[in-house]
Amino acid sequence: MANAILRLPEVIRRTGLRRTSIYSRIAAGGFPRGFTLGGGTARGWLEVEVEDWISAQAASREPQPHTVALRRNSSGVRG
């Protein structure tokens, strides 16, 4: 199965993280390591690894309390 290679601007767009935050998380072991493309300075990330990281972040978040919207009755009073 083929897997797309994402460049840094696309990784930033998908994760909402800034460049420095991505590299800090890589150094701490908390983000997928990119790899060099063609032996130069260009870097890429496997799309599946970035998507898995995003899914793991969503799965580990604190559950949000459910809020109940109060509706106004015919006299305009909430209840």
JSON list of C-alpha atoms in Angstrom, two decimals:
[
{"chain": "A", "resi": 1, "resn": "MET", "atom": "CA", "xyz": [0.00, 0.00, 0.00]},
{"chain": "A", "resi": 2, "resn": "ALA", "atom": "CA", "xyz": [1.41, 3.37, -1.01]},
{"chain": "A", "resi": 3, "resn": "ASN", "atom": "CA", "xyz": [1.70, 6.07, 1.62]},
{"chain": "A", "resi": 4, "resn": "ALA", "atom": "CA", "xyz": [1.92, 9.79, 0.94]},
{"chain": "A", "resi": 5, "resn": "ILE", "atom": "CA", "xyz": [4.86, 11.84, 2.14]},
{"chain": "A", "resi": 6, "resn": "LEU", "atom": "CA", "xyz": [3.94, 15.13, 3.80]},
{"chain": "A", "resi": 7, "resn": "ARG", "atom": "CA", "xyz": [6.23, 18.13, 3.77]},
{"chain": "A", "resi": 8, "resn": "LEU", "atom": "CA", "xyz": [6.49, 20.43, 6.80]},
{"chain": "A", "resi": 9, "resn": "PRO", "atom": "CA", "xyz": [3.91, 23.03, 5.69]},
{"chain": "A", "resi": 10, "resn": "GLU", "atom": "CA", "xyz": [1.30, 20.26, 5.35]},
{"chain": "A", "resi": 11, "resn": "VAL", "atom": "CA", "xyz": [2.25, 18.73, 8.72]},
{"chain": "A", "resi": 12, "resn": "ILE", "atom": "CA", "xyz": [1.84, 22.17, 10.29]},
{"chain": "A", "resi": 13, "resn": "ARG", "atom": "CA", "xyz": [-1.55, 22.63, 8.60]},
{"chain": "A", "resi": 14, "resn": "ARG", "atom": "CA", "xyz": [-2.86, 19.23, 9.70]},
{"chain": "A", "resi": 15, "resn": "THR", "atom": "CA", "xyz": [-1.64, 19.35, 13.29]},
{"chain": "A", "resi": 16, "resn": "GLY", "atom": "CA", "xyz": [-2.06, 23.04, 14.07]},
{"chain": "A", "resi": 17, "resn": "LEU", "atom": "CA", "xyz": [1.43, 23.03, 15.62]},
{"chain": "A", "resi": 18, "resn": "ARG", "atom": "CA", "xyz": [4.21, 25.43, 14.74]},
{"chain": "A", "resi": 19, "resn": "ARG", "atom": "CA", "xyz": [7.56, 24.29, 13.38]},
{"chain": "A", "resi": 20, "resn": "THR", "atom": "CA", "xyz": [9.40, 24.70, 16.70]},
{"chain": "A", "resi": 21, "resn": "SER", "atom": "CA", "xyz": [6.71, 22.79, 18.55]},
{"chain": "A", "resi": 22, "resn": "ILE", "atom": "CA", "xyz": [6.92, 19.90, 16.09]},
{"chain": "A", "resi": 23, "resn": "TYR", "atom": "CA", "xyz": [10.69, 19.64, 16.41]},
{"chain": "A", "resi": 24, "resn": "SER", "atom": "CA", "xyz": [10.52, 19.96, 20.22]},
{"chain": "A", "resi": 25, "resn": "ARG", "atom": "CA", "xyz": [8.02, 17.10, 20.36]},
{"chain": "A", "resi": 26, "resn": "ILE", "atom": "CA", "xyz": [10.22, 15.01, 18.05]},
{"chain": "A", "resi": 27, "resn": "ALA", "atom": "CA", "xyz": [13.19, 15.58, 20.38]},
{"chain": "A", "resi": 28, "resn": "ALA", "atom": "CA", "xyz": [11.07, 14.52, 23.36]},
{"chain": "A", "resi": 29, "resn": "GLY", "atom": "CA", "xyz": [9.82, 11.41, 21.54]},
{"chain": "A", "resi": 30, "resn": "GLY", "atom": "CA", "xyz": [6.26, 12.71, 21.32]},
{"chain": "A", "resi": 31, "resn": "PHE", "atom": "CA", "xyz": [5.89, 13.17, 17.56]},
{"chain": "A", "resi": 32, "resn": "PRO", "atom": "CA", "xyz": [6.78, 11.03, 14.54]},
{"chain": "A", "resi": 33, "resn": "ARG", "atom": "CA", "xyz": [10.31, 11.56, 13.26]},
{"chain": "A", "resi": 34, "resn": "GLY", "atom": "CA", "xyz": [10.57, 12.91, 9.78]},
{"chain": "A", "resi": 35, "resn": "PHE", "atom": "CA", "xyz": [13.18, 11.69, 7.34]},
{"chain": "A", "resi": 36, "resn": "THR", "atom": "CA", "xyz": [15.38, 13.34, 4.76]},
{"chain": "A", "resi": 37, "resn": "LEU", "atom": "CA", "xyz": [14.28, 13.24, 1.16]},
{"chain": "A", "resi": 38, "resn": "GLY", "atom": "CA", "xyz": [17.00, 12.44, -1.33]},
{"chain": "A", "resi": 39, "resn": "GLY", "atom": "CA", "xyz": [19.84, 12.91, 1.14]},
{"chain": "A", "resi": 40, "resn": "GLY", "atom": "CA", "xyz": [19.48, 16.70, 1.22]},
{"chain": "A", "resi": 41, "resn": "THR", "atom": "CA", "xyz": [17.94, 19.02, 3.77]},
{"chain": "A", "resi": 42, "resn": "ALA", "atom": "CA", "xyz": [14.34, 18.49, 2.62]},
{"chain": "A", "resi": 43, "resn": "ARG", "atom": "CA", "xyz": [12.32, 16.51, 5.15]},
{"chain": "A", "resi": 44, "resn": "GLY", "atom": "CA", "xyz": [9.12, 14.53, 4.92]},
{"chain": "A", "resi": 45, "resn": "TRP", "atom": "CA", "xyz": [6.75, 12.64, 7.21]},
{"chain": "A", "resi": 46, "resn": "LEU", "atom": "CA", "xyz": [4.67, 9.59, 6.42]},
{"chain": "A", "resi": 47, "resn": "GLU", "atom": "CA", "xyz": [1.04, 10.63, 6.23]},
{"chain": "A", "resi": 48, "resn": "VAL", "atom": "CA", "xyz": [-0.13, 7.56, 8.15]},
{"chain": "A", "resi": 49, "resn": "GLU", "atom": "CA", "xyz": [2.21, 8.36, 11.08]},
{"chain": "A", "resi": 50, "resn": "VAL", "atom": "CA", "xyz": [1.00, 11.97, 11.29]},
{"chain": "A", "resi": 51, "resn": "GLU", "atom": "CA", "xyz": [-2.65, 10.87, 11.07]},
{"chain": "A", "resi": 52, "resn": "ASP", "atom": "CA", "xyz": [-2.05, 8.22, 13.77]},
{"chain": "A", "resi": 53, "resn": "TRP", "atom": "CA", "xyz": [-0.50, 10.88, 16.02]},
{"chain": "A", "resi": 54, "resn": "ILE", "atom": "CA", "xyz": [-3.53, 13.16, 15.49]},
{"chain": "A", "resi": 55, "resn": "SER", "atom": "CA", "xyz": [-5.89, 10.26, 16.32]},
{"chain": "A", "resi": 56, "resn": "ALA", "atom": "CA", "xyz": [-3.92, 9.44, 19.48]},
{"chain": "A", "resi": 57, "resn": "GLN", "atom": "CA", "xyz": [-4.14, 13.08, 20.60]},
{"chain": "A", "resi": 58, "resn": "ALA", "atom": "CA", "xyz": [-7.90, 13.08, 20.11]},
{"chain": "A", "resi": 59, "resn": "ALA", "atom": "CA", "xyz": [-8.29, 9.75, 21.93]},
{"chain": "A", "resi": 60, "resn": "SER", "atom": "CA", "xyz": [-6.28, 10.91, 24.95]},
{"chain": "A", "resi": 61, "resn": "ARG", "atom": "CA", "xyz": [-8.09, 14.17, 25.58]},
{"chain": "A", "resi": 62, "resn": "GLU", "atom": "CA", "xyz": [-10.25, 14.69, 28.62]},
{"chain": "A", "resi": 63, "resn": "PRO", "atom": "CA", "xyz": [-13.93, 14.00, 28.01]},
{"chain": "A", "resi": 64, "resn": "GLN", "atom": "CA", "xyz": [-15.89, 17.21, 27.73]},
{"chain": "A", "resi": 65, "resn": "PRO", "atom": "CA", "xyz": [-18.91, 17.64, 30.01]},
{"chain": "A", "resi": 66, "resn": "HIS", "atom": "CA", "xyz": [-22.19, 17.65, 28.18]},
{"chain": "A", "resi": 67, "resn": "THR", "atom": "CA", "xyz": [-24.10, 20.87, 28.40]},
{"chain": "A", "resi": 68, "resn": "VAL", "atom": "CA", "xyz": [-27.82, 21.11, 28.08]},
{"chain": "A", "resi": 69, "resn": "ALA", "atom": "CA", "xyz": [-29.17, 24.04, 26.17]},
{"chain": "A", "resi": 70, "resn": "LEU", "atom": "CA", "xyz": [-32.04, 25.68, 27.95]},
{"chain": "A", "resi": 71, "resn": "ARG", "atom": "CA", "xyz": [-34.95, 26.58, 25.74]},
{"chain": "A", "resi": 72, "resn": "ARG", "atom": "CA", "xyz": [-37.17, 29.55, 26.22]},
{"chain": "A", "resi": 73, "resn": "ASN", "atom": "CA", "xyz": [-40.84, 28.82, 26.79]},
{"chain": "A", "resi": 74, "resn": "SER", "atom": "CA", "xyz": [-43.61, 30.79, 25.12]},
{"chain": "A", "resi": 75, "resn": "SER", "atom": "CA", "xyz": [-43.30, 33.59, 27.70]},
{"chain": "A", "resi": 76, "resn": "GLY", "atom": "CA", "xyz": [-39.54, 34.00, 26.99]},
{"chain": "A", "resi": 77, "resn": "VAL", "atom": "CA", "xyz": [-38.39, 32.43, 30.29]},
{"chain": "A", "resi": 78, "resn": "ARG", "atom": "CA", "xyz": [-35.63, 29.86, 30.19]},
{"chain": "A", "resi": 79, "resn": "GLY", "atom": "CA", "xyz": [-36.37, 26.58, 31.82]}
]
